[in-house]
Coordinates of C-alpha atoms and ligand atoms in Angstrom, one line a residue:
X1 CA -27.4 6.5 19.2
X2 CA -28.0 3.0 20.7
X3 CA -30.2 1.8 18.1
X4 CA -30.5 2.1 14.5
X5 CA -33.5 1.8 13.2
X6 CA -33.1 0.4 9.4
X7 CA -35.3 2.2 6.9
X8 CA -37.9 -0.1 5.4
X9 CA -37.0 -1.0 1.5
X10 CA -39.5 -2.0 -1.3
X11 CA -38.3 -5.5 -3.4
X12 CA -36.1 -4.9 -6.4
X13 CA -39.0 -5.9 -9.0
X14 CA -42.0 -3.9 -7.3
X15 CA -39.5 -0.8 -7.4
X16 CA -38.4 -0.9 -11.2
X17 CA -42.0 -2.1 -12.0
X18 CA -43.7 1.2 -10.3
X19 CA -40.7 4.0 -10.7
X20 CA -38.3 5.8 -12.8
X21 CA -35.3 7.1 -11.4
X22 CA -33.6 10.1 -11.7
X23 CA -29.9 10.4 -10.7
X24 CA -27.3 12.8 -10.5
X25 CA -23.5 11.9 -10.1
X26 CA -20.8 14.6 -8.6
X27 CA -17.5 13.2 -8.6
X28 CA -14.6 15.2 -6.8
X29 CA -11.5 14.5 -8.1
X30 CA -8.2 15.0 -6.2
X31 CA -5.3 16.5 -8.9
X32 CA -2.4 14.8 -8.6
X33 CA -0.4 18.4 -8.6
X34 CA 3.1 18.5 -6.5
X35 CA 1.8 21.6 -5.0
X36 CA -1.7 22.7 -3.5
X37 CA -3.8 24.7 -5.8
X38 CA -3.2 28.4 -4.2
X39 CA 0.2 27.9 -2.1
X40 CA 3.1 26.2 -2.6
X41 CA 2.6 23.7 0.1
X42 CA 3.1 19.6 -1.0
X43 CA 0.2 17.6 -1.2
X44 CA 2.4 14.0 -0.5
X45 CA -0.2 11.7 1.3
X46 CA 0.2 10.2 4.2
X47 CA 2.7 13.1 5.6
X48 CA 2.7 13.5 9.1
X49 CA -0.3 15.7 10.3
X50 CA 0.0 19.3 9.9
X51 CA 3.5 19.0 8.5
X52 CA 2.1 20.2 4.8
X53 CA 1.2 23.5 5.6
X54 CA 1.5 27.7 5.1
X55 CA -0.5 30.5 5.9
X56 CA -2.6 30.6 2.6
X57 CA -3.6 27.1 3.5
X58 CA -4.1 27.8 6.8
X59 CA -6.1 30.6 6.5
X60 CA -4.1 33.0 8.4
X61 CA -5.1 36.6 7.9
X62 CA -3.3 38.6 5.3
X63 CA -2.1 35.7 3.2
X64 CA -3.0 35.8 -0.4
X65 CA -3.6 32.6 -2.8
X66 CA -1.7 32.4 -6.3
X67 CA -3.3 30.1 -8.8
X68 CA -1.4 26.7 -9.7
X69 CA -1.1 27.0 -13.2
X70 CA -0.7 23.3 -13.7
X71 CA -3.8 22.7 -11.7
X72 CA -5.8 25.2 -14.3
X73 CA -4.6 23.4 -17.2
X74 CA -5.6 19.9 -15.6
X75 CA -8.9 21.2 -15.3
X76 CA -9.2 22.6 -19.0
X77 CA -7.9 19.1 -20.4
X78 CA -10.6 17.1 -18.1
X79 CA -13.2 19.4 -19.7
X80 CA -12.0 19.0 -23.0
X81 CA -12.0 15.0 -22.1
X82 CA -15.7 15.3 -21.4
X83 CA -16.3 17.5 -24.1
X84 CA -17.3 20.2 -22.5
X85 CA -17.3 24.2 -23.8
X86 CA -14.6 25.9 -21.9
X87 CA -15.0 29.5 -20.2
X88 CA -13.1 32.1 -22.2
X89 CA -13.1 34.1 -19.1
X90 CA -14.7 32.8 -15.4
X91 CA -13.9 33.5 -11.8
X92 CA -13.4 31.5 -8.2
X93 CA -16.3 32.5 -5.9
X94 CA -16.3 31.5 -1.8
X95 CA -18.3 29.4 -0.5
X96 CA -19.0 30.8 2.8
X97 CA -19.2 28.4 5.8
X98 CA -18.0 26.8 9.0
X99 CA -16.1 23.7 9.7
X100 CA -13.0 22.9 11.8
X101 CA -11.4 21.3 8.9
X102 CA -12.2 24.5 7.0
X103 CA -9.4 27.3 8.4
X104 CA -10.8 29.7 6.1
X105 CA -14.2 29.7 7.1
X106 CA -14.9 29.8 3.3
X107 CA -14.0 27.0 0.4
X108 CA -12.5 28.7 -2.6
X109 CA -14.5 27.2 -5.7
X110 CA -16.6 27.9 -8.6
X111 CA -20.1 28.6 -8.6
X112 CA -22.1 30.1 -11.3
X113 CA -18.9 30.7 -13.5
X114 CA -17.0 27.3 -13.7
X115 CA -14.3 26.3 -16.0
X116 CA -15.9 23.9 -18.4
X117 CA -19.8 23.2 -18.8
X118 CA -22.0 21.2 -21.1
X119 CA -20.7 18.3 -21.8
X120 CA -21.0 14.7 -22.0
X121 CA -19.2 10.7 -21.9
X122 CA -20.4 8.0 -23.2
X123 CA -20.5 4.8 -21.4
X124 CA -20.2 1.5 -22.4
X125 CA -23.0 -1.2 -20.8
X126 CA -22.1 -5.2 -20.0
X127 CA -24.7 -5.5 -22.6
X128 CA -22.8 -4.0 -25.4
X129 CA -24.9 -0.9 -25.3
X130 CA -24.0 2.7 -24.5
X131 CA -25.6 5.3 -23.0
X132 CA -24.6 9.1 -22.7
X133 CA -24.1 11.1 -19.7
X134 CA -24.3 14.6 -19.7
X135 CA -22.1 16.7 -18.1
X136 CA -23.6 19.9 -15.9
X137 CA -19.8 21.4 -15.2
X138 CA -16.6 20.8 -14.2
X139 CA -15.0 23.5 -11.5
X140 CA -12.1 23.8 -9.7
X141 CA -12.1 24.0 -5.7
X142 CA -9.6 23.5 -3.2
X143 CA -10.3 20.3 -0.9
X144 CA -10.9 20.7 3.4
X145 CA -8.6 19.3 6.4
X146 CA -9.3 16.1 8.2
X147 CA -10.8 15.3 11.3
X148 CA -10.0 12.3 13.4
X149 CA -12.9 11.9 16.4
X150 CA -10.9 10.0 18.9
X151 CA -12.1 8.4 22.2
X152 CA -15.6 7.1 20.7
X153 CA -16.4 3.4 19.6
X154 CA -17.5 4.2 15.8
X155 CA -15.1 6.9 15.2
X156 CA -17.9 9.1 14.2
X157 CA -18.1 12.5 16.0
X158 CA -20.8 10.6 18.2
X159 CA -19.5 9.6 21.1
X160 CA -16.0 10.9 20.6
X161 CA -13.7 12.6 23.7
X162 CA -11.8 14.8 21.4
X163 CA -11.1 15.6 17.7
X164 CA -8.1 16.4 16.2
X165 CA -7.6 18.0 12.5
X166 CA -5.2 17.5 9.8
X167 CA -4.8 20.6 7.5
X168 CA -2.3 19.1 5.3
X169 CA -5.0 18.4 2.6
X170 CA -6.3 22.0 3.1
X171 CA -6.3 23.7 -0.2
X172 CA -5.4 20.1 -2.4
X173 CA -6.9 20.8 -5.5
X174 CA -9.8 19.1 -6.3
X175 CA -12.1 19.2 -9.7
X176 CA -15.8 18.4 -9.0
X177 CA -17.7 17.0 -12.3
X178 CA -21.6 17.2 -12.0
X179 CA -24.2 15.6 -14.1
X180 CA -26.6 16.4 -15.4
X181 CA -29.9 14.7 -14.0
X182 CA -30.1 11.0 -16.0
X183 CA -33.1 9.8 -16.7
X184 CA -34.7 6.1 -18.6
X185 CA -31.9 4.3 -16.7
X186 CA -34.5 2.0 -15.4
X187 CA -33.6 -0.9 -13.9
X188 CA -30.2 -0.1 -15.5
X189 CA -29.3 2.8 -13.3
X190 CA -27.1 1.2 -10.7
X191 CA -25.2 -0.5 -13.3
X192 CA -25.0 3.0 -15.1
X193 CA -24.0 4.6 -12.1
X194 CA -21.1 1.9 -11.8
X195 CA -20.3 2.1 -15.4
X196 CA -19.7 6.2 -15.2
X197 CA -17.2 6.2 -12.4
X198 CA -15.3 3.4 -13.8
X199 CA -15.1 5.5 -17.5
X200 CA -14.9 8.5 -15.6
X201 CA -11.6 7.0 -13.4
X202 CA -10.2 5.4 -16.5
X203 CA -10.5 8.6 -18.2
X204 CA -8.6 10.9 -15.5
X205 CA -5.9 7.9 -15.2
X206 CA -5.5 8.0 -18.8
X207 CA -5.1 11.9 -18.7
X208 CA -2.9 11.7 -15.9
X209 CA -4.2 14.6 -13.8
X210 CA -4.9 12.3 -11.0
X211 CA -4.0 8.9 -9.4
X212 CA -7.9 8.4 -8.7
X213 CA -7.3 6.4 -6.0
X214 CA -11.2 6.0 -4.8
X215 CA -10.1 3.8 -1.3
X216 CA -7.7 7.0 -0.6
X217 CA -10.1 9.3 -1.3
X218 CA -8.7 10.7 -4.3
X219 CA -11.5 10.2 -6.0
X220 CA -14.9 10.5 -3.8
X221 CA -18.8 10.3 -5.1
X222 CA -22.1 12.0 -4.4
X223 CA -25.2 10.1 -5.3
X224 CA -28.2 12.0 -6.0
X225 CA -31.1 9.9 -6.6
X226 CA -34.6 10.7 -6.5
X227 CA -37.9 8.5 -8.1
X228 CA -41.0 9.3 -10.4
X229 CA -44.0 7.3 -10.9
X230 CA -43.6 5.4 -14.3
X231 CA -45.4 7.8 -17.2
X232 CA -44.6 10.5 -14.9
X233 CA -41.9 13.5 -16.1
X234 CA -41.6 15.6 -12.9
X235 CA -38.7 14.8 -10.9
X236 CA -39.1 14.1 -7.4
X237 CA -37.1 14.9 -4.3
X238 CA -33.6 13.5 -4.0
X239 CA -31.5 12.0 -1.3
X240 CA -27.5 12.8 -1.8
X241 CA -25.7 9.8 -0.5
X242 CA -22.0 11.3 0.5
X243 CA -18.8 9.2 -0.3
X244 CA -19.2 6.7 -1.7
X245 CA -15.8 5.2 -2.0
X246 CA -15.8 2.3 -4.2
X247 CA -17.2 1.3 -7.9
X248 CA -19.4 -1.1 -6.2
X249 CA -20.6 0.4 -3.6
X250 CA -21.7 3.2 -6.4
X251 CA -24.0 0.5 -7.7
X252 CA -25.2 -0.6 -4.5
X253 CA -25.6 2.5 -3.1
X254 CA -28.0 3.7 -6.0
X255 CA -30.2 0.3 -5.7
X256 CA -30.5 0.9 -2.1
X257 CA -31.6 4.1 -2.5
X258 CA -33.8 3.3 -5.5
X259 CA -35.5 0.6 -2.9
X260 CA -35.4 3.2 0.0
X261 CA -37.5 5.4 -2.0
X262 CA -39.7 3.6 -3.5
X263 CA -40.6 2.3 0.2
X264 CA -41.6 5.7 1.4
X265 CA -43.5 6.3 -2.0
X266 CA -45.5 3.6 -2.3
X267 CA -47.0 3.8 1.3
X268 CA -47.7 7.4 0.6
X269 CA -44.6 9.1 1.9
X270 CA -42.9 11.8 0.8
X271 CA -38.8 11.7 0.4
X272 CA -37.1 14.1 2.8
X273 CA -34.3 16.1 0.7
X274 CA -31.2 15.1 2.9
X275 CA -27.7 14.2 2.6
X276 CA -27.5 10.3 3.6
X277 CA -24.5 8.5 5.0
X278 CA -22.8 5.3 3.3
X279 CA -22.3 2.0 4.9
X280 CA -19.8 -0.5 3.2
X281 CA -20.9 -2.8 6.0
X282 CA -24.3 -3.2 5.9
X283 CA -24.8 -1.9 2.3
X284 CA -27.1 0.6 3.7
X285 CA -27.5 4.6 4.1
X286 CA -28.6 6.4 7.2
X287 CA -29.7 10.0 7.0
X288 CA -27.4 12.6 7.8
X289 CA -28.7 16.1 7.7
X290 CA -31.3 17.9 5.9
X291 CA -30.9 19.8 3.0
X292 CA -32.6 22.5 0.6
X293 CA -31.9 23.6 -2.3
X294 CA -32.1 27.2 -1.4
X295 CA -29.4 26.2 0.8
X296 CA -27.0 29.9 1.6
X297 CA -23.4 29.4 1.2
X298 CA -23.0 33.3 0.2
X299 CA -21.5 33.1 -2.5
X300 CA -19.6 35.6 -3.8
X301 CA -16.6 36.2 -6.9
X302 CA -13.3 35.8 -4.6
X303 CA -11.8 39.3 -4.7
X304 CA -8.2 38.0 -3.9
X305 CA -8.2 36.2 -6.9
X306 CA -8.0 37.1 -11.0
X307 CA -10.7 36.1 -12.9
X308 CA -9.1 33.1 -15.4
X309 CA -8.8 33.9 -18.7
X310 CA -7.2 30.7 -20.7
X311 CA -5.9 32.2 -24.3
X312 CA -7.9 30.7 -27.0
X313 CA -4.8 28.8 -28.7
X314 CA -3.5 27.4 -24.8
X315 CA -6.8 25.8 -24.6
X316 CA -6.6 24.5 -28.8
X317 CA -2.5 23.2 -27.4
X318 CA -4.3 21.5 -24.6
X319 CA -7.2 19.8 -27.1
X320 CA -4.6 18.9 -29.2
X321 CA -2.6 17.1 -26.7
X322 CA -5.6 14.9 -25.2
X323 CA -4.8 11.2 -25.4
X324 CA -6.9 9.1 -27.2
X325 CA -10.2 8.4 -25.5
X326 CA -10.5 5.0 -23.4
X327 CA -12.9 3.6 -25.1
X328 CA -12.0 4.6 -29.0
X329 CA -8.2 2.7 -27.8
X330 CA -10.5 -0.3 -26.8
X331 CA -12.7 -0.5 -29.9
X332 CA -9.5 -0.2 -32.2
X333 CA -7.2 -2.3 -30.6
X334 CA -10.3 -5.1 -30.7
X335 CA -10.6 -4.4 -34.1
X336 CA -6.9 -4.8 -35.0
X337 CA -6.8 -8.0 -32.7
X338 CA -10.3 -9.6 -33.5
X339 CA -11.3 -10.4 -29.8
X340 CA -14.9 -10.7 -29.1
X341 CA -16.5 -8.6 -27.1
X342 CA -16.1 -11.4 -24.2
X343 CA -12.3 -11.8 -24.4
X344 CA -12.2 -8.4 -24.8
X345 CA -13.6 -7.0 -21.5
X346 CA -11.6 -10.0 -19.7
X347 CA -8.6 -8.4 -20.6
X348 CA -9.7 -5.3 -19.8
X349 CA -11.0 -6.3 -16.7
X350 CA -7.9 -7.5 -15.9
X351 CA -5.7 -4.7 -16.7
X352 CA -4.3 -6.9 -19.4
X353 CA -4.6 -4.2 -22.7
X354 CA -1.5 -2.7 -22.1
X355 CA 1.3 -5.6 -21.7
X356 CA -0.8 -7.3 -24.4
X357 CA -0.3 -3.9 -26.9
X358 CA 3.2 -4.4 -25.9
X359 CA 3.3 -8.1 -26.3
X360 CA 1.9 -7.9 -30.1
X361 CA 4.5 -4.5 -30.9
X362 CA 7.3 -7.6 -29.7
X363 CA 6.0 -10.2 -32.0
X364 CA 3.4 -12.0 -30.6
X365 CA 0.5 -12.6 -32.1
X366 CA -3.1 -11.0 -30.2
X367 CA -3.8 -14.4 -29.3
X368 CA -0.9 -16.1 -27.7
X369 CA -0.4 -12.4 -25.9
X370 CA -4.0 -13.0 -24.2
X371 CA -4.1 -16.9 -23.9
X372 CA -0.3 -16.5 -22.0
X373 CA -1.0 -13.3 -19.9
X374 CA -4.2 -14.5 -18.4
X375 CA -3.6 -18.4 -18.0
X376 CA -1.1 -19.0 -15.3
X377 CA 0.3 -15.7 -14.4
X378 CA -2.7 -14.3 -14.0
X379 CA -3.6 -17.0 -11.6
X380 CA -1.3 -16.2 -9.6
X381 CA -1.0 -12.7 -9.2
X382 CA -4.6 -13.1 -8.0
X383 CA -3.3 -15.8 -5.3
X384 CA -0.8 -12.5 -4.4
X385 CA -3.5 -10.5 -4.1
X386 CA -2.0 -8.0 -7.1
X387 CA -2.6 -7.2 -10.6
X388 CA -0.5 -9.1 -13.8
X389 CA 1.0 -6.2 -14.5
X390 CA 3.0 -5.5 -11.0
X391 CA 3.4 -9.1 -10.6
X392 CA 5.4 -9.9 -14.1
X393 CA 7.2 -6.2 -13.1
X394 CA 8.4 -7.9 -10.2
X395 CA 9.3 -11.0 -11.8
X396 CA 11.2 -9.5 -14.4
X397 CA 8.7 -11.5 -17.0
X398 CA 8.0 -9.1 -20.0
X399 CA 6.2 -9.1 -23.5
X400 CA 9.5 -10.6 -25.0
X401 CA 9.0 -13.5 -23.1
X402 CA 5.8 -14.3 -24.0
X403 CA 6.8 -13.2 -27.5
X404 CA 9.7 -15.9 -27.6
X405 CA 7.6 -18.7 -26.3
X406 CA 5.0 -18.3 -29.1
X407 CA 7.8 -18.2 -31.5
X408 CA 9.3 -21.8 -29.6
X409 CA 5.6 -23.4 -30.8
X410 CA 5.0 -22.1 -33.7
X411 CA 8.8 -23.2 -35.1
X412 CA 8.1 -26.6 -34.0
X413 CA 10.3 -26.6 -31.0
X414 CA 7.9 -26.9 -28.1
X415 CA 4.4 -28.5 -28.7
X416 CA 1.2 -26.5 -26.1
X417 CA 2.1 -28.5 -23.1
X418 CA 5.8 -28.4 -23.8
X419 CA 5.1 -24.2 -23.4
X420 CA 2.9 -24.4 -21.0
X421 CA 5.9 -26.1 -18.6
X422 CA 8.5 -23.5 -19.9
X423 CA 6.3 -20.8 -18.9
X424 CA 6.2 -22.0 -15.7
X425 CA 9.6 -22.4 -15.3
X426 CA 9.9 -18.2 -16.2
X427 CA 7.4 -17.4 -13.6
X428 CA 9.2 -19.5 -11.3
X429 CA 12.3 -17.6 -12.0
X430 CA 14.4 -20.1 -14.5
X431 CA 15.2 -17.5 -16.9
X432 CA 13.7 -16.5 -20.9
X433 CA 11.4 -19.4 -22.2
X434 CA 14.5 -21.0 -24.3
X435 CA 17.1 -20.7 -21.7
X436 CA 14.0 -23.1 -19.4
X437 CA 13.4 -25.1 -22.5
X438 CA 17.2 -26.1 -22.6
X439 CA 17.9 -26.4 -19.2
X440 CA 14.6 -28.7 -19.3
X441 CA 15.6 -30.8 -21.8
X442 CA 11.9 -29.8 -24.0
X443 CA 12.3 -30.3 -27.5
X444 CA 9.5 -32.2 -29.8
X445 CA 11.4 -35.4 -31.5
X446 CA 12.2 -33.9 -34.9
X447 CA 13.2 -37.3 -35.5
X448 CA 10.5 -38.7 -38.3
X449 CA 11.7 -42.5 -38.0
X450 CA 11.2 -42.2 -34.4
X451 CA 8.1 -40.7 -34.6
X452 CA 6.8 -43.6 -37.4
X453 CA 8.1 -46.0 -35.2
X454 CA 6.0 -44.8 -32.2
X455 CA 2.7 -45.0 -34.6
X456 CA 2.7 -48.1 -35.9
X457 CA 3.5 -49.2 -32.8
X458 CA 0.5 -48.0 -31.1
X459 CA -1.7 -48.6 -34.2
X460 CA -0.7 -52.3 -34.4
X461 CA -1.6 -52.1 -30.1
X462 CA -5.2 -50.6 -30.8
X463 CA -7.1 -52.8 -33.7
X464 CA -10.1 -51.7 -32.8
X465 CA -9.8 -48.1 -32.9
X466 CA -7.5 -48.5 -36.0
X467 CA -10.4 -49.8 -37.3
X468 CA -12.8 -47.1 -36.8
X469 CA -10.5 -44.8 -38.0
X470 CA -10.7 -46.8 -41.1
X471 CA -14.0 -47.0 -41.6
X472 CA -14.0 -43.4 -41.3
X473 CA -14.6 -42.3 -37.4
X474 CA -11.5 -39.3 -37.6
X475 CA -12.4 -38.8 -34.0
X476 CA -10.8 -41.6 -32.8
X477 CA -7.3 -40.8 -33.5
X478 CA -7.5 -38.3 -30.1
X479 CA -7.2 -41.8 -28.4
X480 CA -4.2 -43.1 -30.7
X481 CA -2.7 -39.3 -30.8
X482 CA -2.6 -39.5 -26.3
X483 CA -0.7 -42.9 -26.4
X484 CA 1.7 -42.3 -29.3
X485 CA 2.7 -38.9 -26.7
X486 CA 3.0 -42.1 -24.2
X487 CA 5.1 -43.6 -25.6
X488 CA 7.5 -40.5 -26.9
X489 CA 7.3 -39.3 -23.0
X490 CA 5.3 -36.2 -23.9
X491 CA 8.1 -35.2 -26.9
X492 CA 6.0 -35.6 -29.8
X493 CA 4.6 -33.3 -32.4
X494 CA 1.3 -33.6 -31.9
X495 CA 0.1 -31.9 -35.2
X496 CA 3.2 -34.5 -37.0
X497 CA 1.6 -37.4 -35.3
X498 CA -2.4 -37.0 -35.8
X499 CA -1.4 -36.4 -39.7
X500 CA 0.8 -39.7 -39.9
X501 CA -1.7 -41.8 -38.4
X502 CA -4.0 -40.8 -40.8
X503 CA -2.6 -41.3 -43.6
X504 CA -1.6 -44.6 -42.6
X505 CA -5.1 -45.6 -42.0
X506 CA -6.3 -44.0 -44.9
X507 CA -8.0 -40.8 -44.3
X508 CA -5.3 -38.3 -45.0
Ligands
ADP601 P1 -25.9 20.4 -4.5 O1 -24.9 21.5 -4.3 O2 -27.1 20.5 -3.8 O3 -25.2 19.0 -4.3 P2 -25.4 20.2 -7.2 O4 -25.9 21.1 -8.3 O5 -23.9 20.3 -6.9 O6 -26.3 20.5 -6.0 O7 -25.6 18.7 -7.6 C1 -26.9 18.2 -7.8 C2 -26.8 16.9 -8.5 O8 -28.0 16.3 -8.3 C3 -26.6 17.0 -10.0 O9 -25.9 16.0 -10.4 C4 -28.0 17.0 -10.5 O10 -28.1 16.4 -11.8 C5 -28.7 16.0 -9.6 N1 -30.1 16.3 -9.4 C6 -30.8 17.4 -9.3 N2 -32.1 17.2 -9.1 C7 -32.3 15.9 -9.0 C8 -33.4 15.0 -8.7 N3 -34.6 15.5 -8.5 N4 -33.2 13.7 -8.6 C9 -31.9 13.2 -8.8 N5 -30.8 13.9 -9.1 C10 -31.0 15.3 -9.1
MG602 MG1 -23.2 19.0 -4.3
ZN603 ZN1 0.0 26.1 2.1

């Protein structure tokens, strides 16, 4: 290919104006099992190539697969996490075809017989509304090789000398969670799209069945996406964009589509059903090969295998077991700590809902824990390129800190900038917030004569504004407040200062 011709797209506004899309997710989901799912190989990434591997995953004739238990029961509890039916009884089936990274010449995986079906998640929108994906199925396969095309510019096969392949991620298992088709997204639907894979990862993390690590490839998605006619019901044909590797480029890859088609409608096209590659770059897809839906993999029910069975009270053991939902922890722990729905996704966003749970089991109240954790620390563990989290692990900073601090201000130790500076000297290594508050010298001037002193000094310096506050302009005593801090070199009380003044002006 020397040049790319870019496919023409239709403005955002004319597309959501004239169409309805239609979208379908499938989601493949690396489990984070020590062993492959039918051989007792290691799935460790980044091993050297081909180090990671047996006959079984190899394909080598005569070997015979063994289900990983572990993997099976990953798979129930991800159904019963997106509240599917499971499959009192359901086989593997091959899916017969050819690829180097494919030793077997077939992918064992689930066809018309998966493990859990019919179900749905819920998704929560920036908007504070939800809407409800269903869920087609949830199977089990076992994931391909790797090939590295070597010798070319792109490191596409295009142009490549020679290709080399990694089976060490042969036969990883791998869950793949379809949708159902999701329809009156609207304008919505890239956000949607977004907002599933993000519930979808913090679900599977929260289960921990898988690191769902989307830049390694541990968690990849297909976007289907097709586009009716507004007031029309029939579906039209879809493109499947391939691996798409990131939350964002979910979105953008579904308003790129959405804009794609809606080009080829609207001049009287009709959408080719293809497979369509992802570009991080250019925030475009390119076509990659076309598709039907008749499409022959010969499927039939793997004969080396056992048809599954899960006992009725393994799979009850398993529901009972689930961790609470994502998103029921986040509405409860809002409720218990009366964030708005703003400084609640901030912390969120920022990973913060864990130390802060830990921060309010250790004493602190919900809002010193979110007013400490994301003021400076947070700052810079962004400068480190890292999340708060890691960053106060490394530092050896913990809830009890922040804890402690809060308890300095609220005894009347340390006023807010007194704090402020003995945090900083925690992040910067100095030790707990009292041991920095000592060695600092910080400590408010309990000292009431001094403290009178510093007022009338101030108030007899500023007439005027005395006078205001007099005549009733409370206000003004910000101005007096700053200088009597002047004059007490930052020690005072500010709280003990604002009331003495006044009452000594009469307003108390
Ligand atoms: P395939 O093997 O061809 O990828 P799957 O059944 O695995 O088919 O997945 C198809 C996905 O596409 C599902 O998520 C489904 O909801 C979605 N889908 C099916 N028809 C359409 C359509 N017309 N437009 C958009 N998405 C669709
Ligand atoms: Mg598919
Ligand atoms: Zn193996």
């Amino acid at each position: 290919m020397t040049t790319t011709a870019h496919d023409a797209v239709l403005g955002w506004e004319a597309t959501v104006t004239a169409y309805e899309p239609v979208m379908g997710l499938e989601v493949h989901v690396e489990l984070g099992t020590a062993t492959k799912m039918f051989c007792g190989c290691p799935t460790t990434f980044g091993a050297q190539p081909n180090s990671q591997v047996c006959p079984v995953c190899l394909g080598l004739p005569g070997a015979l697969p063994v289900v990983n238990e572990v993997a099976v029961e990953s798979a129930i509890r991800i159904g019963l996490a997106l509240n599917c039916e499971i499959a009192p009884w359901c086989r593997f089936a091959r899916k017969n075809y050819f690829y180097p990274d494919m030793p077997k010449n077939f992918q064992t995986s689930q066809y018309d017989e998966p493990i859990a079906f019919n179900g749905h998640l819920d998704v929560d929108l920036e908007d504070g509304s939800a809407y409800r994906v269903e869920i087609e199925r949830a199977h089990m396969e076992e994931d391909t090789g790797k090939s590295l095309h070597v010798g070319g510019a792109t490191g596409r096969i295009h142009g490549a000398t020679h290709s080399l392949v990694d089976y060490n991620r042969a036969g990883i298992p791998l869950i793949e969670i379809v949708t159902k088709p999701m329809t009156g997204a609207g304008e919505r639907a890239p956000e949607i799209a977004r907002a599933y894979v993000a519930t979808l990862r913090d679900l599977l993390l929260g289960l921990g069945v898988s690191d769902v690590k989307m830049e390694q490839g541990s968690m990849r998605c297909d976007v289907n996406l097709s586009l009716m006619p507004r007031g029309s019901a029939e579906f039209g044909t879809r493109s499947e964009t391939k691996n798409v590797n990131s939350l964002r480029s979910v979105e953008r890859a579904v308003r790129f589509e959405m804009t794609r088609h809606a080009a080829i409608l609207s001049a009287g096209g009709s959408v080719v059903q293809e497979t369509r590659h992802w570009h991080e770059d250019t925030g475009m897809t390119t076509a990659g090969r076309v598709k039907s839906d008749a499409e022959d993999y010969r499927y039939f029910p793997e004969p080396d295998l056992v048809p599954l069975a899960p006992p009725a009270e393994v799979v009850a053991a398993l529901r009972a077991s689930l961790p609470e939902p994502p998103v029921a922890r986040r509405k409860r722990l809002q409720d218990a700590w009366g964030y708005s729905d703003l400084e609640l996704r901030d912390v969120v966003n920022a990973g913060l809902l864990d130390l802060i749970e830990q921060t309010v089991a250790a004493g602190a109240s919900p809002a010193a824990a979110r007013k400490w954790w994301s003021g400076e620390i947070a700052r810079r563990a962004n400068a480190e390129g890292t999340d708060v989290a890691s960053y106060a692990g490394q530092l050896g900073v913990t809830p009890a800190h922040v804890a402690e601090l809060e308890a300095l201000v609220t005894s009347s130790r340390l006023n807010d900038s007194m704090a402020r500076q003995a945090w900083e000297g925690v992040l910067d290594g100095e030790g707990s917030p009292t041991a920095v508050a000592d060695a600092r010298g910080l400590q408010l001037v309990a000292d009431t004569g001094a403290l009178a002193a510093a007022v009338e000094k101030v108030i007899a310096a500023n007439p005027e504004v005395a006078e205001k506050i007099r005549d009733g302009k409370v206000q003004a005593v910000g101005a007096l407040i700053g200088q009597v801090m002047k004059e007490m070199r930052g020690q005072a009380d500010a709280a003990a200062a604002r009331e003495l003044i006044l009452s000594l002006l009469g307003q108390a």
